[in-house]
Amino acid sequence: VTRNSRPNIVLLMADDLGVGDLGCYDNNTVSTPNIDRLASEGVRLTQHLAAASVGTPSRAAFLTGRYPIRSGMASPFNLNRALTWLGGSGGLPTNETTFAKVLQHRGYRTGLIGKWHQGLSCASRDDHCYHPLNHGFDYFYGLPFGLISDCQTSKTPELHRWLRVKLWISTAALSFIPLLLLIPKFTRWFSVPWKVIVTFALLAFLFFLSWYSSYGFTRRWNCVLMRNHEIIQQPMREDRVASLMLKEALAFIDRYKRSPFLLFVSFLHVHTPLITKDKFVGHSKYGLYGDNVEEMDWMVGRILETLDRERLANHTLVYFTSDNGGRLEVQEGKVPLGGFNGVYKGGKGMGGWEGGIRVPGIFRWPTVLEAGKVIDEPTSLMDIYPTLSYIGGGILPQDRVLDGRNLMPLLEGRVSRSEHEFLFHYCGVYLHTARWHQKDCATVWKVHFVTPKFSPDGAGACYGSGMCSCSGDVTYHDPPLLFDISRDPSEARLLNPDNEALFDSVVKKIEAAIREHRRTLTPVPQQFSVFNTIWKPWLQPCCGTFPFCGCNKEDDILSTAW
């Protein structure tokens, strides 16, 4: 059936949604009837894992079916774990093949609506070498970067907040020097040449200019809305962008309903600043975050409704997931603004702890997949690439290592075990954790070699710094921490040689697998190098004449999408 029927494919990805935020994953305070309906009409995966605990590397792995370290999309720095500037020069390398490119070659019409966050340009402002249209998508409407708190003027800046504070303090200190030098001059203690005073004043001004030219205009530089290669809004009207995205997604389905299509809807929900329409504010029992989840669920409902109305549902594979776990550190006062990761420890940015990488995974394809089926096997977001290639009749590239596995045999019930014996959990370029799904039984072991240091002491996250570190402020474990995830999913019962007879053999087996895995890695250009991550005025997308960038080409009349 599956090979010849080339279904339409709709991929729905939330941003920073916790696995415990949905009704179908045992949440009883937030109402998500549409996503729950997908799960009851399809297959739900309970051990579905992102390949990174932050967005850019996780999405790179999702698009390519490969660990982010293979494409250079993993960061060696704690400061820049995801891409930080639209005017940076790093991004998903052009020699990487995405599932969109594979399906495009098979005659699929491919579209991306929403967040990209995989870079934009390499060498000049408009070369758009990393643009979605260069990575297999026929149509793009959305944010080449993504949504951050800086996109809303009333919110506290999110991008490098502590670095900015230090830069302001340094600027104030430098500005103070010429003022101090004026004192002896006017009190006639001793003479300070004007040249010296002016030089110091100029240095202070140049220092201020060097950082304020980027950080002072984060909203204008990063919060940009594009259609294909054209900037539509700069800065974008953040309160309207979700309505425009939904309208575009529904129009894409309508436009290509007669040919096989791939539609990837990459939601801005539920990333801070949680921009939510008035009709959903106060809707949930879980504050603004819950309202935002419910608004996203409503948007999913509109997409499913369109598939039903066009009689496409039976011939469409719909997949729902999140790029990583919920973020625990975002708060307004004492009110959490991030997701709930269920029983799992940790959250976004925390390397190998389960809460940052275990995400929803729902597949619905009514005529092919059994409704209401639940699979507890370890699966990965990297599996989507080979799975889509298989059902679309694509050919997998033979010149590179693919880490994902085709999930169709598992989803259809032709096999009962996942093909993943080992999965490796990186934090940036550092391997923190590995999991072993023992071949001869149901046991899944998990070994942590490195874990982040939570702050303050005794907390369950890095509230002090706002995001956990991958190196430096971490704890190295020798012997490593061992958990039996199949019996202890919340990683609460630490195993050691005294209470687990298999401790040494399990650790040895996993260490051998890591050595084997490392042998398959080849050096590639680092997309997160210092040079790539700094803001470059000559790469900054600009609607108008740089630096006077700004426009709004989007119609003021919105259709009745909302």
mmCIF file of C-alpha atoms in Angstrom, residues 8 10 37 249-259 261 301-316 364:
data_model
loop_
_atom_site.group_PDB
_atom_site.id
_atom_site.type_symbol
_atom_site.label_atom_id
_atom_site.label_comp_id
_atom_site.label_asym_id
_atom_site.label_seq_id
_atom_site.Cartn_x
_atom_site.Cartn_y
_atom_site.Cartn_z
ATOM 1 C CA ASN A 8 0.342 14.050 1.197
ATOM 2 C CA VAL A 10 1.718 17.475 6.889
ATOM 3 C CA ARG A 37 -7.772 13.593 18.287
ATOM 4 C CA ALA A 249 -0.888 27.053 5.535
ATOM 5 C CA LEU A 250 -4.542 26.613 4.552
ATOM 6 C CA ALA A 251 -3.911 28.328 1.202
ATOM 7 C CA PHE A 252 -0.973 25.982 0.507
ATOM 8 C CA ILE A 253 -3.199 22.910 1.058
ATOM 9 C CA ASP A 254 -5.847 24.406 -1.219
ATOM 10 C CA ARG A 255 -3.279 25.252 -3.901
ATOM 11 C CA TYR A 256 -1.682 21.801 -4.102
ATOM 12 C CA LYS A 257 -4.515 19.488 -3.044
ATOM 13 C CA ARG A 258 -4.427 17.710 -6.420
ATOM 14 C CA SER A 259 -0.732 16.810 -6.367
ATOM 15 C CA PHE A 261 2.387 17.871 -1.219
ATOM 16 C CA GLY A 301 -7.727 21.923 14.423
ATOM 17 C CA ARG A 302 -8.146 24.390 11.537
ATOM 18 C CA ILE A 303 -5.525 22.504 9.494
ATOM 19 C CA LEU A 304 -7.174 19.109 10.204
ATOM 20 C CA GLU A 305 -10.588 20.608 9.359
ATOM 21 C CA THR A 306 -9.265 21.739 5.971
ATOM 22 C CA LEU A 307 -7.897 18.239 5.246
ATOM 23 C CA ASP A 308 -11.330 16.797 6.141
ATOM 24 C CA ARG A 309 -13.227 19.329 4.055
ATOM 25 C CA GLU A 310 -11.029 18.685 1.008
ATOM 26 C CA ARG A 311 -11.410 14.907 1.587
ATOM 27 C CA LEU A 312 -7.642 14.573 1.951
ATOM 28 C CA ALA A 313 -7.502 13.115 5.484
ATOM 29 C CA ASN A 314 -7.338 9.434 4.461
ATOM 30 C CA HIS A 315 -4.593 10.161 1.990
ATOM 31 C CA THR A 316 -2.452 12.365 4.252
ATOM 32 C CA ARG A 364 -1.899 9.727 11.778
#
